[in-house]
Amino acid sequence: MPHLLLSGRPVADALLESLKADIKKLDPKLVVVQVGDDPASASYIKQKLKSCESVGLRHEHKHLNEKTTLDELMSMIGELNADEDVTGFIVQLPLPKALQSHVPEVIRAIDPKKDIDGFGAYNIGKMFLSVEFEHLPPATPSGVIEMLKFYKIPIEGKHAVIVGRSNIVGKPLAIMLLNRGATVTVCNSKTKNLAEITRQADILCSAVGSPKMITKDMVKAGAVVIDIGVSRVDGKLCGDVDFDAVSEVASAITPVPGGVGPMTVASLIRNCVTAKKRQMSAE
Ligand code: NAP
């Protein structure tokens, strides 16, 4: 079956272009806090800052060393919360081992108005209400929704199956699809007969991080396949989906890299602009 390649670059470029006028007018500022030197994080941060650059968004990279204590990190978060010049900021995950168990505390410390990753309970909770309250949605699910919209893929009435239930990808994506009228099934590592469930999907989204685990026999003919997973195999980026084989049955499919990844960055920048607008209207 000839498939539509759901490339993320043109969608991300269109989204970034649409934000330029507001960025010029409102002059928001985005800050990225990095603790330690995780190589994958360094590469994601580089992409984020490059995109800020490309749209003229003011940005700052605060790089703390591996041995930073929780108190030091919390103190920086406090400063960023109080700094009126900072519109929004993210604390890049994962944190170094010593701080990993404190991630919920760290996320909770971020002012919800500046939580442009949308990971905090306030912003996640609002999403449960309806599309209208998805003010600062997590960037990756938001990017997936934008991509479906760009390629005119209907959501309403479709059965969406999501593999993965993390708080930053699987669960918020489920809510966003549900808000748009999909029937949603969310799978996890304990799910029995995974293939039986994925084969029912009109829209199959995988967010696991297990290379090529979604094989051709797990996909219904004509399904739309969104691969969110990113792993490194022999130094190369690889998705959750066995792309070549699944392409033979899918009607549309995202590549890895070049699919959801660019959308995540563009959605984060959109959140920064939204945060600025909402901060100004609240004054
Ligand atoms: P995560 O927190 O590790 O969550 C992975 C999820 O997959 C968990 O819910 C886990 O289930 C589930 N899972 C593991 N093995 C499974 C199996 N055999 N069958 C069904 N479900 C299984 O990861 P994440 O942060 O959501 O990220 C997921 C992937 O997306 C990673 O590869 C990450 O790098 C990638 N990602 C990409 C972008 C992007 O911009 N492209 C952005 C964010 C994340 P349990 O909950 O039961 O353990």
Tab-separated table of C-alpha atoms and ligand atoms in Angstrom:
chain	number	residue	atom	x	y	z
A	1	MET	CA	0.000	0.000	0.000
A	2	PRO	CA	1.463	3.419	-0.926
A	3	HIS	CA	1.804	5.391	2.257
A	4	LEU	CA	1.910	9.058	3.145
A	5	LEU	CA	5.181	9.956	4.865
A	6	LEU	CA	4.343	12.162	7.830
A	7	SER	CA	7.451	14.283	7.880
A	8	GLY	CA	7.643	16.577	10.888
A	9	ARG	CA	9.930	19.226	9.403
A	10	PRO	CA	7.373	21.040	7.170
A	11	VAL	CA	4.818	20.957	10.002
A	12	ALA	CA	7.312	22.310	12.525
A	13	ASP	CA	8.492	24.989	10.064
A	14	ALA	CA	4.909	26.102	9.416
A	15	LEU	CA	4.193	26.252	13.148
A	16	LEU	CA	7.402	28.177	13.890
A	17	GLU	CA	6.684	30.596	11.035
A	18	SER	CA	3.207	31.245	12.425
A	19	LEU	CA	4.746	32.208	15.798
A	20	LYS	CA	7.261	34.754	14.483
A	21	ALA	CA	4.973	37.796	14.520
A	22	ASP	CA	3.915	37.178	18.137
A	23	ILE	CA	7.526	36.574	19.171
A	24	LYS	CA	8.533	39.903	17.646
A	25	LYS	CA	5.636	41.720	19.270
A	26	LEU	CA	5.657	40.085	22.724
A	27	ASP	CA	9.393	39.389	23.095
A	28	PRO	CA	9.114	36.313	25.369
A	29	LYS	CA	12.144	34.588	26.873
A	30	LEU	CA	12.725	30.844	27.248
A	31	VAL	CA	15.226	29.328	29.659
A	32	VAL	CA	16.530	25.760	29.630
A	33	VAL	CA	18.022	24.382	32.846
A	34	GLN	CA	20.383	21.460	32.365
A	35	VAL	CA	21.910	19.514	35.245
A	36	GLY	CA	24.842	17.289	34.348
A	37	ASP	CA	26.038	16.196	30.936
A	38	ASP	CA	23.690	13.514	29.633
A	39	PRO	CA	24.610	13.362	25.920
A	40	ALA	CA	21.021	12.843	24.671
A	41	SER	CA	19.864	15.827	26.755
A	42	ALA	CA	22.689	17.941	25.353
A	43	SER	CA	21.555	17.110	21.830
A	44	TYR	CA	17.857	17.876	22.589
A	45	ILE	CA	18.829	21.174	24.211
A	46	LYS	CA	20.924	22.110	21.199
A	47	GLN	CA	17.909	21.537	18.928
A	48	LYS	CA	15.666	23.594	21.204
A	49	LEU	CA	18.075	26.531	21.344
A	50	LYS	CA	18.667	26.372	17.589
A	51	SER	CA	14.925	26.628	16.988
A	52	CYS	CA	14.696	29.580	19.402
A	53	GLU	CA	17.439	31.215	17.374
A	54	SER	CA	15.633	30.557	14.092
A	55	VAL	CA	12.488	32.386	15.221
A	56	GLY	CA	14.224	35.187	17.126
A	57	LEU	CA	13.065	33.961	20.536
A	58	ARG	CA	15.262	35.164	23.413
A	59	HIS	CA	16.728	32.191	25.231
A	60	GLU	CA	19.227	31.231	27.899
A	61	HIS	CA	20.887	27.944	28.735
A	62	LYS	CA	21.652	27.486	32.432
A	63	HIS	CA	24.031	24.560	32.727
A	64	LEU	CA	24.584	23.224	36.240
A	65	ASN	CA	27.156	20.572	37.036
A	66	GLU	CA	26.434	16.900	37.763
A	67	LYS	CA	26.969	17.399	41.499
A	68	THR	CA	24.308	20.101	41.879
A	69	THR	CA	22.241	19.515	45.013
A	70	LEU	CA	18.464	19.583	45.239
A	71	ASP	CA	18.679	22.810	47.266
A	72	GLU	CA	20.785	24.473	44.574
A	73	LEU	CA	18.404	23.383	41.821
A	74	MET	CA	15.372	24.512	43.829
A	75	SER	CA	16.998	27.841	44.449
A	76	MET	CA	17.542	28.332	40.706
A	77	ILE	CA	13.899	27.395	40.052
A	78	GLY	CA	12.851	29.964	42.670
A	79	GLU	CA	14.908	32.646	40.928
A	80	LEU	CA	13.437	31.789	37.516
A	81	ASN	CA	9.904	31.822	38.953
A	82	ALA	CA	10.536	35.305	40.366
A	83	ASP	CA	12.342	36.763	37.348
A	84	GLU	CA	9.784	38.837	35.449
A	85	ASP	CA	11.918	38.761	32.324
A	86	VAL	CA	11.657	34.959	32.103
A	87	THR	CA	8.455	33.861	30.367
A	88	GLY	CA	8.922	30.132	30.710
A	89	PHE	CA	11.531	27.558	31.552
A	90	ILE	CA	12.120	23.846	31.479
A	91	VAL	CA	14.300	21.580	33.592
A	92	GLN	CA	15.641	19.101	31.074
A	93	LEU	CA	15.035	15.471	32.066
A	94	PRO	CA	16.466	13.055	32.969
A	95	LEU	CA	18.180	14.556	36.008
A	96	PRO	CA	21.428	12.965	37.248
A	97	LYS	CA	20.951	9.798	39.327
A	98	ALA	CA	21.228	11.538	42.697
A	99	LEU	CA	18.301	13.837	41.838
A	100	GLN	CA	16.103	11.402	39.931
A	101	SER	CA	13.804	10.553	42.829
A	102	HIS	CA	13.128	14.288	43.271
A	103	VAL	CA	11.698	14.867	39.784
A	104	PRO	CA	8.078	15.251	41.043
A	105	GLU	CA	9.263	17.827	43.605
A	106	VAL	CA	11.244	19.690	40.970
A	107	ILE	CA	8.306	19.810	38.549
A	108	ARG	CA	6.001	20.921	41.362
A	109	ALA	CA	8.315	23.832	42.157
A	110	ILE	CA	7.920	25.371	38.693
A	111	ASP	CA	5.344	28.183	38.583
A	112	PRO	CA	2.445	26.738	36.500
A	113	LYS	CA	2.359	29.974	34.474
A	114	LYS	CA	5.985	29.344	33.423
A	115	ASP	CA	5.710	25.550	33.076
A	116	ILE	CA	6.154	25.477	29.293
A	117	ASP	CA	6.922	21.732	29.309
A	118	GLY	CA	3.395	21.370	30.692
A	119	PHE	CA	4.459	18.586	33.061
A	120	GLY	CA	3.014	20.057	36.265
A	121	ALA	CA	-0.244	18.875	37.826
A	122	TYR	CA	-2.006	22.210	37.209
A	123	ASN	CA	-1.454	22.224	33.444
A	124	ILE	CA	-2.007	18.473	33.070
A	125	GLY	CA	-5.167	18.688	35.182
A	126	LYS	CA	-6.658	21.477	33.067
A	127	MET	CA	-6.256	19.325	29.959
A	128	PHE	CA	-8.781	16.882	31.412
A	129	LEU	CA	-11.518	19.518	31.099
A	130	SER	CA	-11.592	20.040	27.320
A	131	VAL	CA	-9.597	21.189	24.292
A	132	GLU	CA	-10.236	24.819	25.332
A	133	PHE	CA	-8.258	24.283	28.548
A	134	GLU	CA	-5.209	22.719	26.900
A	135	HIS	CA	-3.266	25.936	27.475
A	136	LEU	CA	0.208	24.525	28.103
A	137	PRO	CA	0.051	20.905	26.915
A	138	PRO	CA	3.186	18.745	27.041
A	139	ALA	CA	5.131	19.404	23.858
A	140	THR	CA	5.325	15.906	22.390
A	141	PRO	CA	1.602	15.012	22.495
A	142	SER	CA	0.823	18.541	21.349
A	143	GLY	CA	3.207	18.032	18.421
A	144	VAL	CA	1.489	14.766	17.474
A	145	ILE	CA	-1.905	16.494	17.429
A	146	GLU	CA	-0.516	19.350	15.306
A	147	MET	CA	0.925	16.840	12.874
A	148	LEU	CA	-2.408	15.001	12.485
A	149	LYS	CA	-4.083	18.376	11.871
A	150	PHE	CA	-1.499	19.456	9.274
A	151	TYR	CA	-1.860	16.229	7.292
A	152	LYS	CA	-5.678	16.413	7.628
A	153	ILE	CA	-5.932	13.078	9.407
A	154	PRO	CA	-9.303	12.857	11.149
A	155	ILE	CA	-9.345	11.957	14.847
A	156	GLU	CA	-13.040	12.062	15.733
A	157	GLY	CA	-14.642	8.630	15.801
A	158	LYS	CA	-11.326	6.843	15.250
A	159	HIS	CA	-9.893	4.185	17.517
A	160	ALA	CA	-6.527	5.452	18.752
A	161	VAL	CA	-4.234	2.970	20.451
A	162	ILE	CA	-1.284	4.356	22.403
A	163	VAL	CA	1.537	2.109	23.508
A	164	GLY	CA	3.162	3.713	26.569
A	165	ARG	CA	1.569	5.475	29.532
A	166	SER	CA	4.167	7.956	30.738
A	167	ASN	CA	3.070	11.223	32.312
A	168	ILE	CA	4.841	13.243	29.631
A	169	VAL	CA	3.808	11.368	26.467
A	170	GLY	CA	1.331	8.469	26.629
A	171	LYS	CA	-1.179	9.772	29.184
A	172	PRO	CA	-1.436	13.379	27.957
A	173	LEU	CA	-1.660	12.158	24.355
A	174	ALA	CA	-4.550	9.911	25.385
A	175	ILE	CA	-6.367	12.896	26.903
A	176	MET	CA	-5.772	15.091	23.855
A	177	LEU	CA	-7.089	12.412	21.501
A	178	LEU	CA	-10.058	11.782	23.789
A	179	ASN	CA	-10.795	15.524	23.869
A	180	ARG	CA	-11.010	15.365	20.066
A	181	GLY	CA	-13.505	12.518	19.970
A	182	ALA	CA	-11.273	9.478	19.496
A	183	THR	CA	-11.927	6.210	21.289
A	184	VAL	CA	-8.665	5.655	23.120
A	185	THR	CA	-6.910	2.549	24.392
A	186	VAL	CA	-3.679	2.992	26.350
A	187	CYS	CA	-1.290	0.043	26.654
A	188	ASN	CA	1.649	-0.475	29.004
A	189	SER	CA	4.265	-3.063	29.852
A	190	LYS	CA	1.690	-5.236	31.634
A	191	THR	CA	-0.770	-5.272	28.717
A	192	LYS	CA	-1.706	-8.778	27.618
A	193	ASN	CA	-1.996	-9.619	23.916
A	194	LEU	CA	-0.576	-6.280	22.790
A	195	ALA	CA	-0.692	-7.167	19.092
A	196	GLU	CA	-4.389	-7.982	19.297
A	197	ILE	CA	-5.038	-4.473	20.616
A	198	THR	CA	-2.694	-2.587	18.298
A	199	ARG	CA	-4.306	-4.339	15.310
A	200	GLN	CA	-7.567	-2.575	16.185
A	201	ALA	CA	-6.027	0.870	15.852
A	202	ASP	CA	-7.019	3.365	13.179
A	203	ILE	CA	-4.337	5.594	14.690
A	204	LEU	CA	-1.470	3.742	16.374
A	205	CYS	CA	0.941	5.786	18.488
A	206	SER	CA	3.968	4.173	20.076
A	207	ALA	CA	5.930	5.836	22.889
A	208	VAL	CA	8.028	3.109	24.478
A	209	GLY	CA	11.674	3.436	23.455
A	210	SER	CA	12.081	-0.156	22.294
A	211	PRO	CA	13.546	-0.346	18.779
A	212	LYS	CA	11.315	-1.894	16.091
A	213	MET	CA	8.920	-3.467	18.615
A	214	ILE	CA	5.899	-2.533	16.480
A	215	THR	CA	6.049	-5.076	13.699
A	216	LYS	CA	3.966	-5.375	10.536
A	217	ASP	CA	1.673	-8.045	12.006
A	218	MET	CA	0.679	-5.620	14.799
A	219	VAL	CA	-0.725	-3.024	12.395
A	220	LYS	CA	-4.094	-2.984	10.622
A	221	ALA	CA	-4.001	-2.290	6.879
A	222	GLY	CA	-4.593	1.418	6.324
A	223	ALA	CA	-3.713	2.491	9.874
A	224	VAL	CA	-1.966	5.801	10.612
A	225	VAL	CA	1.219	5.055	12.547
A	226	ILE	CA	2.873	7.665	14.763
A	227	ASP	CA	6.275	6.643	16.081
A	228	ILE	CA	7.274	8.673	19.111
A	229	GLY	CA	9.950	6.314	20.453
A	230	VAL	CA	13.594	7.164	20.033
A	231	SER	CA	16.420	4.705	20.691
A	232	ARG	CA	19.998	4.556	19.572
A	233	VAL	CA	21.053	1.407	17.722
A	234	ASP	CA	24.670	1.193	16.552
A	235	GLY	CA	24.917	4.957	16.978
A	236	LYS	CA	21.864	5.612	14.771
A	237	LEU	CA	18.444	6.880	15.888
A	238	CYS	CA	15.726	4.268	15.659
A	239	GLY	CA	12.001	4.383	16.423
A	240	ASP	CA	9.648	1.882	18.066
A	241	VAL	CA	8.237	0.945	14.673
A	242	ASP	CA	9.779	-1.428	12.167
A	243	PHE	CA	9.474	1.321	9.561
A	244	ASP	CA	10.179	-0.542	6.296
A	245	ALA	CA	7.829	-3.448	7.008
A	246	VAL	CA	5.057	-1.368	8.624
A	247	SER	CA	5.175	1.115	5.698
A	248	GLU	CA	3.843	-1.700	3.539
A	249	VAL	CA	0.534	-1.769	5.448
A	250	ALA	CA	0.145	1.724	6.963
A	251	SER	CA	-1.688	4.498	5.079
A	252	ALA	CA	0.523	7.098	6.757
A	253	ILE	CA	3.608	6.804	8.946
A	254	THR	CA	6.139	9.074	10.685
A	255	PRO	CA	9.874	8.539	10.140
A	256	VAL	CA	12.444	8.492	12.959
A	257	PRO	CA	14.303	10.809	12.925
A	258	GLY	CA	12.413	13.647	11.250
A	259	GLY	CA	8.895	12.796	12.443
A	260	VAL	CA	7.628	13.718	15.882
A	261	GLY	CA	11.001	15.103	17.079
A	262	PRO	CA	10.889	18.490	15.275
A	263	MET	CA	7.243	18.859	16.355
A	264	THR	CA	8.189	18.565	20.021
A	265	VAL	CA	10.591	21.486	19.766
A	266	ALA	CA	8.160	23.685	17.822
A	267	SER	CA	5.371	22.939	20.325
A	268	LEU	CA	7.616	23.945	23.227
A	269	ILE	CA	8.227	27.295	21.544
A	270	ARG	CA	4.501	27.711	20.968
A	271	ASN	CA	3.951	27.097	24.688
A	272	CYS	CA	6.406	29.882	25.504
A	273	VAL	CA	4.422	32.290	23.314
A	274	THR	CA	1.124	31.136	24.849
A	275	ALA	CA	2.572	31.563	28.348
A	276	LYS	CA	3.577	35.151	27.529
A	277	LYS	CA	0.102	35.975	26.177
A	278	ARG	CA	-1.584	34.503	29.235
A	279	GLN	CA	0.776	36.278	31.637
A	280	MET	CA	0.046	39.593	29.924
A	281	SER	CA	-3.711	39.120	29.939
A	282	ALA	CA	-3.653	38.187	33.635
A	283	GLU	CA	-1.988	41.479	34.576
B	1	NAP	P1	8.948	6.093	29.628
B	1	NAP	O1	8.601	7.020	30.730
B	1	NAP	O2	10.086	5.159	29.769
B	1	NAP	O3	7.645	5.253	29.277
B	1	NAP	C1	7.667	4.150	28.436
B	1	NAP	C2	6.326	3.490	28.455
B	1	NAP	O4	6.372	2.329	27.636
B	1	NAP	C3	5.887	3.013	29.853
B	1	NAP	O5	4.558	3.415	30.086
B	1	NAP	C4	5.996	1.490	29.773
B	1	NAP	O6	5.033	0.796	30.521
B	1	NAP	C5	5.736	1.257	28.302
B	1	NAP	N1	6.283	-0.014	27.856
B	1	NAP	C6	7.531	-0.522	28.069
B	1	NAP	N2	7.656	-1.732	27.494
B	1	NAP	C7	6.454	-2.010	26.944
B	1	NAP	C8	5.957	-3.112	26.232
B	1	NAP	N3	6.708	-4.177	25.962
B	1	NAP	N4	4.689	-3.084	25.802
B	1	NAP	C9	3.898	-2.009	26.054
B	1	NAP	N5	4.321	-0.916	26.716
B	1	NAP	C10	5.589	-0.925	27.170
B	1	NAP	O7	9.251	6.894	28.303
B	1	NAP	P2	8.678	8.284	27.708
B	1	NAP	O8	9.343	9.412	28.375
B	1	NAP	O9	7.202	8.243	27.618
B	1	NAP	O10	9.273	8.179	26.247
B	1	NAP	C11	8.920	7.107	25.405
B	1	NAP	C12	9.786	7.131	24.164
B	1	NAP	O11	9.514	8.323	23.452
B	1	NAP	C13	11.290	7.140	24.454
B	1	NAP	O12	11.937	6.426	23.436
B	1	NAP	C14	11.651	8.612	24.345
B	1	NAP	O13	12.991	8.805	23.965
B	1	NAP	C15	10.722	9.050	23.259
B	1	NAP	N6	10.405	10.469	23.250
B	1	NAP	C16	10.511	11.104	22.083
B	1	NAP	C17	10.205	12.430	22.006
B	1	NAP	C18	10.304	13.120	20.693
B	1	NAP	O14	10.273	14.327	20.659
B	1	NAP	N7	10.379	12.378	19.590
B	1	NAP	C19	9.805	13.132	23.141
B	1	NAP	C20	9.660	12.432	24.353
B	1	NAP	C21	9.967	11.090	24.395
B	1	NAP	P3	4.994	0.799	32.142
B	1	NAP	O15	4.436	2.146	32.503
B	1	NAP	O16	4.101	-0.318	32.478
B	1	NAP	O17	6.414	0.624	32.591
